Short mmCIF file of C-alpha atoms and ligand atoms in Angstrom, two decimals:
data_model
loop_
_atom_site.label_atom_id
_atom_site.label_comp_id
_atom_site.label_asym_id
_atom_site.label_seq_id
_atom_site.Cartn_x
_atom_site.Cartn_y
_atom_site.Cartn_z
CA MET A 25 -148.44 43.21 106.78
CA LYS A 26 -148.65 43.70 110.46
CA MET A 27 -146.63 45.78 112.99
CA ILE A 28 -144.18 43.14 114.90
CA LYS A 29 -142.71 44.05 118.25
CA ARG A 30 -139.10 45.88 118.42
CA PRO A 31 -136.82 43.25 119.24
CA ASP A 32 -134.77 44.16 122.63
CA THR A 33 -131.27 42.32 121.90
CA LYS A 34 -128.88 43.86 119.50
CA PRO A 35 -125.54 42.77 117.64
CA ARG A 36 -122.40 43.10 119.72
CA ASN A 37 -120.72 44.39 116.91
CA PRO A 38 -123.14 46.92 114.38
CA CYS A 39 -120.44 47.09 111.78
CA PHE A 40 -122.14 44.92 108.46
CA SER A 41 -120.08 47.36 105.99
CA SER A 42 -118.89 45.48 102.84
CA GLY A 43 -115.91 47.51 102.90
CA PRO A 44 -113.60 48.40 105.04
CA CYS A 45 -115.24 44.96 106.77
CA ALA A 46 -115.70 44.27 110.86
CA LYS A 47 -112.40 43.82 112.71
CA ARG A 48 -112.23 40.62 113.74
CA PRO A 49 -113.90 39.55 117.10
CA GLY A 50 -111.48 40.87 120.12
CA TRP A 51 -109.66 43.28 117.81
CA SER A 52 -108.09 46.10 120.02
CA ILE A 53 -105.59 48.54 118.44
CA SER A 54 -103.65 47.92 121.62
CA ASN A 55 -103.23 44.42 120.28
CA LEU A 56 -100.89 45.72 117.51
CA GLN A 57 -96.93 45.61 117.71
CA THR A 58 -95.48 49.06 117.28
CA PHE A 59 -91.77 48.27 117.51
CA SER A 60 -91.71 48.76 113.22
CA LEU A 61 -93.25 52.24 113.10
CA GLY A 62 -90.76 55.13 112.41
CA ARG A 63 -88.65 52.61 111.09
CA SER A 64 -87.75 52.65 107.25
CA HIS A 65 -89.71 50.18 105.59
CA ARG A 66 -86.16 48.88 103.98
CA SER A 67 -85.01 48.28 106.92
CA LYS A 68 -84.27 44.90 108.27
CA ILE A 69 -87.36 45.02 110.33
CA GLY A 70 -89.55 46.96 108.16
CA LYS A 71 -88.90 44.00 105.39
CA ASP A 72 -89.04 41.12 107.52
CA LYS A 73 -92.40 42.53 108.52
CA ILE A 74 -93.91 42.78 105.20
CA LYS A 75 -92.08 39.38 104.59
CA GLU A 76 -94.01 37.64 107.38
CA LEU A 77 -97.38 38.79 106.02
CA ILE A 78 -96.82 37.47 102.69
CA SER A 79 -95.64 33.99 104.32
CA LEU A 80 -98.65 34.29 106.55
CA SER A 81 -101.18 34.77 103.83
CA ARG A 82 -99.48 32.41 101.37
CA ASN A 83 -99.77 29.37 103.86
CA ILE A 84 -103.33 30.20 105.21
CA LEU A 85 -104.18 30.17 101.49
CA LYS A 86 -102.46 27.33 100.71
CA LEU A 87 -100.64 28.89 97.32
CA PRO A 88 -99.12 26.82 94.81
CA ASN A 89 -95.21 27.11 95.57
CA ASP A 90 -94.59 28.09 92.20
CA TYR A 91 -97.02 31.30 92.56
CA ARG A 92 -95.54 34.58 93.50
CA LEU A 93 -97.42 36.89 96.20
CA GLY A 94 -96.21 40.20 96.65
CA VAL A 95 -97.52 43.64 98.48
CA VAL A 96 -98.19 46.35 96.10
CA ALA A 97 -99.84 49.95 96.24
CA GLY A 98 -103.13 51.19 95.67
CA SER A 99 -105.54 48.14 97.57
CA ASP A 100 -107.30 45.47 95.37
CA THR A 101 -107.74 48.33 92.68
CA GLY A 102 -104.26 49.08 92.38
CA ALA A 103 -103.18 45.24 92.24
CA ILE A 104 -105.69 44.28 89.59
CA GLU A 105 -105.24 47.79 87.26
CA MET A 106 -101.21 46.61 87.18
CA ALA A 107 -101.98 43.66 86.29
CA MET A 108 -103.85 44.76 83.58
CA TRP A 109 -101.80 47.61 82.44
CA SER A 110 -98.32 45.09 82.50
CA LEU A 111 -99.94 41.62 81.06
CA LEU A 112 -103.05 42.86 79.02
CA GLY A 113 -102.60 43.83 75.03
CA SER A 114 -100.98 40.38 73.68
CA LEU A 115 -103.82 38.43 73.25
CA ASP A 116 -107.38 39.37 72.71
CA VAL A 117 -109.39 39.98 75.76
CA GLU A 118 -112.75 38.41 77.13
CA ILE A 119 -113.96 40.32 80.32
CA LEU A 120 -117.08 39.28 82.54
CA SER A 121 -118.76 41.86 84.48
CA TRP A 122 -122.24 41.83 86.06
CA GLU A 123 -122.05 44.59 88.90
CA ASN A 124 -120.24 47.71 89.47
CA PHE A 125 -116.71 46.22 90.26
CA GLY A 126 -116.53 44.10 86.83
CA ASN A 127 -118.04 47.14 85.04
CA ASP A 128 -115.05 49.36 86.10
CA TRP A 129 -112.56 47.01 84.75
CA VAL A 130 -114.51 47.08 81.28
CA LYS A 131 -114.24 50.85 81.51
CA ASP A 132 -110.52 50.56 81.84
CA CYS A 133 -110.33 48.16 78.94
CA VAL A 134 -112.36 50.02 76.97
CA ASN A 135 -111.71 54.13 77.61
CA GLU A 136 -108.09 53.54 79.47
CA LEU A 137 -106.51 50.59 77.68
CA LYS A 138 -108.71 50.99 74.34
CA LEU A 139 -108.32 47.36 73.61
CA LYS A 140 -108.82 46.70 70.07
CA ASN A 141 -110.18 42.83 70.32
CA LEU A 142 -112.44 42.74 73.26
CA LYS A 143 -115.42 40.95 73.85
CA ILE A 144 -117.65 42.10 77.12
CA HIS A 145 -119.78 39.25 78.94
CA GLU A 146 -122.34 41.26 80.91
CA ALA A 147 -124.97 40.28 83.17
CA ASP A 148 -127.82 42.76 84.70
CA TYR A 149 -127.80 43.20 88.73
CA GLY A 150 -128.53 39.98 90.16
CA LYS A 151 -128.04 37.61 87.29
CA ILE A 152 -124.37 36.06 86.06
CA PRO A 153 -122.93 35.76 82.65
CA ASP A 154 -123.24 32.54 80.49
CA LEU A 155 -119.88 31.06 81.73
CA SER A 156 -119.80 28.44 79.21
CA LYS A 157 -119.03 31.41 76.13
CA VAL A 158 -115.68 32.20 77.46
CA ASN A 159 -112.76 31.28 75.05
CA PHE A 160 -109.87 30.65 76.86
CA ASN A 161 -107.81 30.96 73.66
CA ASN A 162 -107.83 34.45 75.09
CA ASP A 163 -107.03 36.42 78.02
CA ILE A 164 -109.82 36.17 80.99
CA ILE A 165 -110.62 39.08 83.37
CA PHE A 166 -113.38 38.32 85.79
CA THR A 167 -114.30 39.33 89.57
CA TRP A 168 -114.90 36.18 91.75
CA ASN A 169 -117.63 37.93 93.91
CA GLY A 170 -119.36 40.90 92.33
CA THR A 171 -119.47 43.16 96.05
CA THR A 172 -122.26 44.97 94.71
CA SER A 173 -124.76 42.72 93.56
CA GLY A 174 -124.16 39.84 95.77
CA VAL A 175 -123.50 37.38 93.06
CA CYS A 176 -120.16 35.29 92.37
CA VAL A 177 -119.15 32.82 90.37
CA PRO A 178 -120.16 29.40 91.51
CA ASN A 179 -117.09 27.75 91.46
CA SER A 180 -113.91 27.53 89.01
CA ASP A 181 -115.38 24.52 87.05
CA TRP A 182 -115.97 26.85 83.91
CA ILE A 183 -112.00 27.60 83.53
CA LYS A 184 -109.97 25.43 81.33
CA ASN A 185 -107.09 23.49 82.56
CA GLN A 186 -105.45 23.93 79.07
CA ARG A 187 -105.97 27.44 78.44
CA LYS A 188 -103.44 29.83 75.90
CA GLY A 189 -104.89 32.77 77.47
CA LEU A 190 -104.14 34.60 81.16
CA VAL A 191 -106.76 34.43 83.77
CA LEU A 192 -107.21 37.36 85.92
CA CYS A 193 -108.85 37.33 88.96
CA ASP A 194 -110.40 40.47 91.38
CA ALA A 195 -110.62 37.94 94.46
CA THR A 196 -111.20 40.97 96.80
CA SER A 197 -114.25 40.07 98.33
CA SER A 198 -113.91 36.18 98.06
CA ILE A 199 -110.49 35.10 99.09
CA PHE A 200 -110.43 33.71 102.88
CA ALA A 201 -114.09 33.07 102.44
CA MET A 202 -114.75 30.86 99.58
CA PRO A 203 -112.74 28.14 98.07
CA MET A 204 -110.22 29.06 94.84
CA ASP A 205 -108.63 26.55 92.83
CA TYR A 206 -106.27 28.83 92.16
CA ARG A 207 -104.49 26.59 89.31
CA LYS A 208 -107.36 27.65 87.11
CA LEU A 209 -106.28 31.68 87.72
CA ASP A 210 -103.03 33.10 86.76
CA VAL A 211 -103.46 36.65 88.48
CA ILE A 212 -105.49 36.60 91.74
CA THR A 213 -105.65 40.06 93.64
CA TRP A 214 -107.19 41.73 96.85
CA SER A 215 -107.12 43.81 99.51
CA TRP A 216 -106.93 43.64 103.28
CA GLN A 217 -109.99 45.52 104.45
CA LYS A 218 -112.71 42.75 102.83
CA VAL A 219 -112.73 39.32 104.43
CA LEU A 220 -109.67 40.16 107.09
CA GLY A 221 -110.98 43.02 108.46
CA GLY A 222 -107.64 44.91 107.76
CA GLU A 223 -107.33 48.49 107.12
CA ALA A 224 -107.45 49.32 103.10
CA ALA A 225 -103.89 50.11 102.47
CA HIS A 226 -102.35 47.68 99.94
CA GLY A 227 -103.16 45.54 97.38
CA MET A 228 -101.98 41.69 97.28
CA ILE A 229 -100.91 39.91 94.07
CA VAL A 230 -100.46 36.58 93.21
CA LEU A 231 -99.02 35.67 89.87
CA SER A 232 -98.65 31.92 88.37
CA PRO A 233 -95.55 30.88 86.30
CA LYS A 234 -97.63 31.85 83.04
CA ALA A 235 -98.29 35.54 84.33
CA LEU A 236 -94.66 35.89 84.90
CA ASP A 237 -93.51 33.90 81.58
CA ARG A 238 -95.66 37.21 79.94
CA LEU A 239 -93.56 39.78 82.04
CA LYS A 240 -90.77 38.19 80.58
CA ASN A 241 -91.79 37.75 76.96
CA TYR A 242 -94.00 40.72 76.59
CA ASN A 243 -93.70 44.82 76.53
CA PRO A 244 -97.37 46.36 76.28
CA SER A 245 -97.29 49.20 73.75
CA TRP A 246 -98.83 51.80 76.48
CA PRO A 247 -96.51 53.50 79.11
CA ILE A 248 -96.80 51.46 82.89
CA PRO A 249 -95.90 54.18 85.75
CA LYS A 250 -93.39 53.48 88.23
CA ILE A 251 -96.70 51.99 91.46
CA PHE A 252 -97.97 49.64 88.27
CA ARG A 253 -94.31 48.20 87.06
CA LEU A 254 -93.97 44.80 87.81
CA ALA A 255 -91.02 44.12 85.84
CA GLU A 256 -88.51 46.10 84.03
CA ASN A 257 -86.81 45.35 80.26
CA ASN A 258 -88.63 42.07 80.48
CA LYS A 259 -87.24 41.17 84.36
CA VAL A 260 -89.77 40.49 86.68
CA ILE A 261 -89.37 42.86 89.91
CA GLU A 262 -88.29 40.17 92.35
CA GLY A 263 -88.40 43.00 95.33
CA ILE A 264 -91.98 42.92 95.29
CA PHE A 265 -92.41 39.10 96.20
CA GLU A 266 -89.73 39.65 98.77
CA GLY A 267 -90.47 42.58 101.12
CA GLU A 268 -89.16 45.09 98.90
CA THR A 269 -92.60 47.12 98.08
CA ILE A 270 -92.41 50.08 95.28
CA ASN A 271 -93.03 52.47 97.18
CA THR A 272 -93.53 53.39 101.17
CA PRO A 273 -96.10 51.09 102.55
CA SER A 274 -97.69 51.69 106.05
CA LEU A 275 -95.82 49.42 108.12
CA LEU A 276 -98.91 50.38 111.02
CA CYS A 277 -101.83 48.58 108.52
CA ILE A 278 -98.88 45.74 107.76
CA GLU A 279 -98.99 45.22 111.33
CA ASP A 280 -102.95 45.32 111.26
CA CYS A 281 -103.37 42.66 108.49
CA ILE A 282 -100.76 40.46 110.30
CA ASP A 283 -103.08 40.75 113.21
CA ALA A 284 -105.89 39.75 111.29
CA LEU A 285 -103.67 36.85 109.35
CA VAL A 286 -102.79 35.58 113.16
CA TRP A 287 -106.24 35.46 114.30
CA ILE A 288 -107.59 33.69 110.81
CA GLU A 289 -105.18 30.76 111.85
CA SER A 290 -106.58 30.90 115.06
CA ILE A 291 -110.16 29.71 114.41
CA GLY A 292 -108.88 27.06 111.86
CA GLY A 293 -107.16 28.86 108.68
CA LEU A 294 -109.07 28.92 105.76
CA ASN A 295 -111.14 26.17 106.22
CA GLY A 296 -112.37 28.14 109.68
CA ALA A 297 -112.77 31.28 107.51
CA ILE A 298 -114.89 29.62 104.69
CA LYS A 299 -117.13 28.02 107.35
CA ARG A 300 -117.61 31.11 109.33
CA SER A 301 -118.82 33.09 106.22
CA GLN A 302 -120.93 30.23 105.12
CA LYS A 303 -122.71 29.89 108.34
CA ASN A 304 -123.42 34.10 108.01
CA LEU A 305 -125.38 33.11 104.78
CA GLN A 306 -126.85 30.22 106.26
CA GLU A 307 -128.26 32.34 108.91
CA ILE A 308 -129.90 34.77 106.18
CA LYS A 309 -131.15 31.86 104.12
CA PHE A 310 -133.05 30.81 107.14
CA TRP A 311 -134.93 34.32 107.39
CA VAL A 312 -135.27 35.05 103.96
CA LYS A 313 -136.99 31.87 103.50
CA GLU A 314 -139.72 32.76 106.48
CA ASN A 315 -139.76 36.09 104.95
CA ARG A 316 -140.06 35.67 101.19
CA ASN A 317 -143.50 37.74 101.27
CA TRP A 318 -141.26 41.16 101.43
CA ILE A 319 -137.52 40.08 101.05
CA ASP A 320 -135.61 38.08 98.54
CA PHE A 321 -131.70 37.62 97.81
CA LEU A 322 -130.71 39.71 94.87
CA SER A 323 -128.97 36.63 93.09
CA GLU A 324 -131.30 34.85 91.59
CA ARG A 325 -129.43 31.47 91.68
CA GLU A 326 -128.97 29.50 94.77
CA ASP A 327 -125.01 28.58 93.80
CA THR A 328 -124.39 32.00 92.90
CA THR A 329 -125.39 33.71 95.82
CA SER A 330 -122.59 35.24 97.64
CA SER A 331 -121.45 34.56 101.64
CA THR A 332 -119.67 37.86 101.68
CA SER A 333 -121.69 40.43 100.78
CA ILE A 334 -124.97 39.17 100.75
CA CYS A 335 -127.42 41.51 98.92
CA LEU A 336 -131.04 41.63 99.34
CA LYS A 337 -133.95 43.16 97.56
CA ILE A 338 -137.50 44.29 98.72
CA VAL A 339 -139.99 41.96 96.72
CA ASP A 340 -143.32 43.57 98.93
CA PRO A 341 -146.10 44.49 96.55
CA ASN A 342 -146.75 47.45 98.51
CA PHE A 343 -143.22 48.50 98.22
CA LYS A 344 -143.09 47.83 94.46
CA LYS A 345 -146.25 50.08 94.05
CA LEU A 346 -144.55 53.28 95.48
CA SER A 347 -142.93 55.77 93.53
CA LYS A 348 -139.00 55.48 93.05
CA ASP A 349 -138.20 58.40 95.60
CA ASN A 350 -140.43 57.02 98.18
CA GLN A 351 -138.55 53.61 97.96
CA ILE A 352 -135.26 55.33 98.61
CA ASN A 353 -136.85 57.62 101.30
CA ILE A 354 -138.39 53.90 102.99
CA ILE A 355 -134.90 52.06 102.39
CA ARG A 356 -133.03 54.98 103.73
CA THR A 357 -135.02 55.45 106.66
CA VAL A 358 -135.01 52.16 107.73
CA ASN A 359 -130.88 52.63 107.46
CA GLN A 360 -130.93 55.58 109.36
CA THR A 361 -133.12 53.87 112.39
CA LEU A 362 -130.79 51.23 112.33
CA GLU A 363 -127.80 53.19 112.79
CA LYS A 364 -129.49 55.38 115.45
CA GLU A 365 -130.11 52.38 117.42
CA ASN A 366 -126.70 51.04 117.02
CA VAL A 367 -127.82 48.15 115.98
CA ALA A 368 -126.47 47.81 111.95
CA TYR A 369 -123.91 50.55 110.12
CA ASP A 370 -123.89 50.87 106.57
CA ILE A 371 -125.97 47.77 105.07
CA ASN A 372 -127.63 50.23 102.30
CA SER A 373 -127.39 48.01 99.12
CA TYR A 374 -124.66 50.19 96.45
CA ARG A 375 -125.21 52.84 95.18
CA THR A 376 -126.14 51.73 91.69
CA ALA A 377 -127.87 48.82 92.56
CA PRO A 378 -131.35 47.68 93.01
CA LEU A 379 -132.49 48.93 96.31
CA GLY A 380 -132.71 46.69 99.33
CA PHE A 381 -129.91 46.05 102.00
CA ARG A 382 -126.32 44.47 101.93
CA ILE A 383 -124.50 42.43 104.69
CA TRP A 384 -121.63 41.93 105.24
CA GLY A 385 -121.21 37.67 106.03
CA GLY A 386 -117.02 37.50 105.60
CA ALA A 387 -115.26 35.78 108.89
CA THR A 388 -115.17 38.82 111.01
CA VAL A 389 -118.67 39.18 111.17
CA ASP A 390 -120.02 36.50 113.92
CA SER A 391 -123.13 34.85 112.89
CA SER A 392 -124.83 35.26 116.40
CA ASP A 393 -124.63 39.25 115.36
CA ILE A 394 -126.63 38.30 112.15
CA GLU A 395 -128.26 36.43 114.03
CA LYS A 396 -129.36 39.40 116.10
CA LEU A 397 -129.59 41.86 113.34
CA LEU A 398 -132.34 40.55 110.94
CA PRO A 399 -135.27 40.53 113.59
CA TRP A 400 -134.36 44.90 113.77
CA ILE A 401 -134.36 44.88 109.57
CA LYS A 402 -137.57 43.56 109.61
CA TRP A 403 -139.21 45.60 112.39
CA ALA A 404 -137.58 48.80 111.23
CA TYR A 405 -138.97 47.76 107.38
CA LEU A 406 -142.71 47.32 108.76
CA SER A 407 -142.71 50.21 110.89
CA ASN A 408 -141.97 52.51 107.98
CA ILE A 409 -143.94 50.59 104.90
CA ASN A 410 -146.82 50.94 107.26
CA VAL A 411 -146.81 54.66 108.14
C1 PLP B 519 -114.95 43.08 93.75
C2 PLP B 519 -114.19 44.43 94.05
N1 PLP B 519 -112.88 45.15 93.78
C3 PLP B 519 -112.74 46.05 93.78
C4 PLP B 519 -112.83 46.63 94.69
C5 PLP B 519 -112.23 48.49 95.44
O1 PLP B 519 -110.97 47.75 96.18
P1 PLP B 519 -110.23 48.74 96.96
O2 PLP B 519 -111.19 49.91 97.31
O3 PLP B 519 -109.48 48.03 97.75
O4 PLP B 519 -109.14 49.15 96.19
C6 PLP B 519 -113.74 46.40 95.77
C7 PLP B 519 -114.38 47.29 97.01
O5 PLP B 519 -114.84 46.88 97.72
C8 PLP B 519 -114.64 45.39 95.40
O6 PLP B 519 -115.62 44.43 96.21
#
C-alpha cells in the first residue's frame, strides 16, 4: 500500500468514545438549570425534576402506557442486575452472549446467582448466536447491542409474542438509536451516558405488566440488597416510577439528562435520533467499501452491524502476518497519533475484542465529523504499517 497525503480537515468534535459518549452538539454546562442543586431530592423541586426526566424519556420512546419506567442506581449495570436479582429464579433461564457485556451477565447467572437450569447461547466476537434456538417458555436475558463487538440483534422478530417467560433486555447502547418493539420485551434497561451523551450516573428500568406481576407473585431465594429492591413483601415499590429514587441521585446529572432529552426532541424525537445514527453507520459503510483491502466491519453480517458502537477489524495481510505484539503497537500508535492530533479520542477496540477501532455513531455524533475522521484513520494506519 502507498503512503497517502495527511488530511487537512479535522472533526469539529474528536469525541468518538463508546461511553461516556460525545455530548450533544452545542452542549455547554452553562445551559444546565441549577436551581434544583443543593435541594433535597425528596423536595417537590427534586421529585419534579426526576418525574420530568421520566416523562420526557417515556414520551420520546413512546413506551406503552402500561409499562412502568423508573430511575435506579448504578447506571445500566445497576438496572440490569436489579432486574436479574429481583426477577430470576422462578423459571429456567436462557442467556445470550456474544461479547463482553453479555458475558458479564452470564457470569452473574453462573457465579453469583448460581442458577441451576441455565442455558447459555454463546457466539464469538463478530457473530451472533442462533436466535431461532431460544425457548420462550424460559426467562431470557440478552443485550440488544453488543457494545464491544458492534453486533446487535437484527430486529425483534425472533421473540415470541406469546411467551411464558420474561424477556430481559440490556438496551444501553441501542435505545434511542435503534427501533425496538417494546411489547417483545419485559425489562428494558439503559444508562444516560450512551446515545443521549448524558452523564454516567443512574440507570433506567422499564417493566412490563408481566414483569410487575412476577414481582407481586414471586420471592427469589437469594438476598436482595436495598439498592436492588423493586418490591417489598411482594408490593412493587411505586416510588421508583414516581421520582422517588431508592437512594440519593445526582440532580446535576438529572439536569444534564433532561438537557439531552430536550435536544432529542428538537432533532425530531426518536426517529430523528435513529436517523442520525444510521447516517453515521452509512458514512462508515461507504468508506469500508472503498478500503476493504485493509479494514472491515467486525460484525460478520450486515443486518447485525451496529450503528452505535461501530467496530472495525484490520484485514490487511501485511498487518496479519505481524506478531500480536507488533499489531498491538501499531494500533496503539495510530490511536496515540489521532489523539495527539485532536482528531479522535478513545477509538481503540475494547480490551478483550479483536484488534481494530471502535467508533461511536450514536445521535450526538455528527456524520460530518465521522466523514472527516475516516481519512485520518487511513492516513495514521498507513503511515505506521509502512514504516
Ligand atoms: C451493553 C452494555 N451493557 C452494560 C454496560 C455498562 O454500563 P454502565 O457502565 O452504564 O453501567 C455497557 C457499557 O458500556 C454496555 O455497553
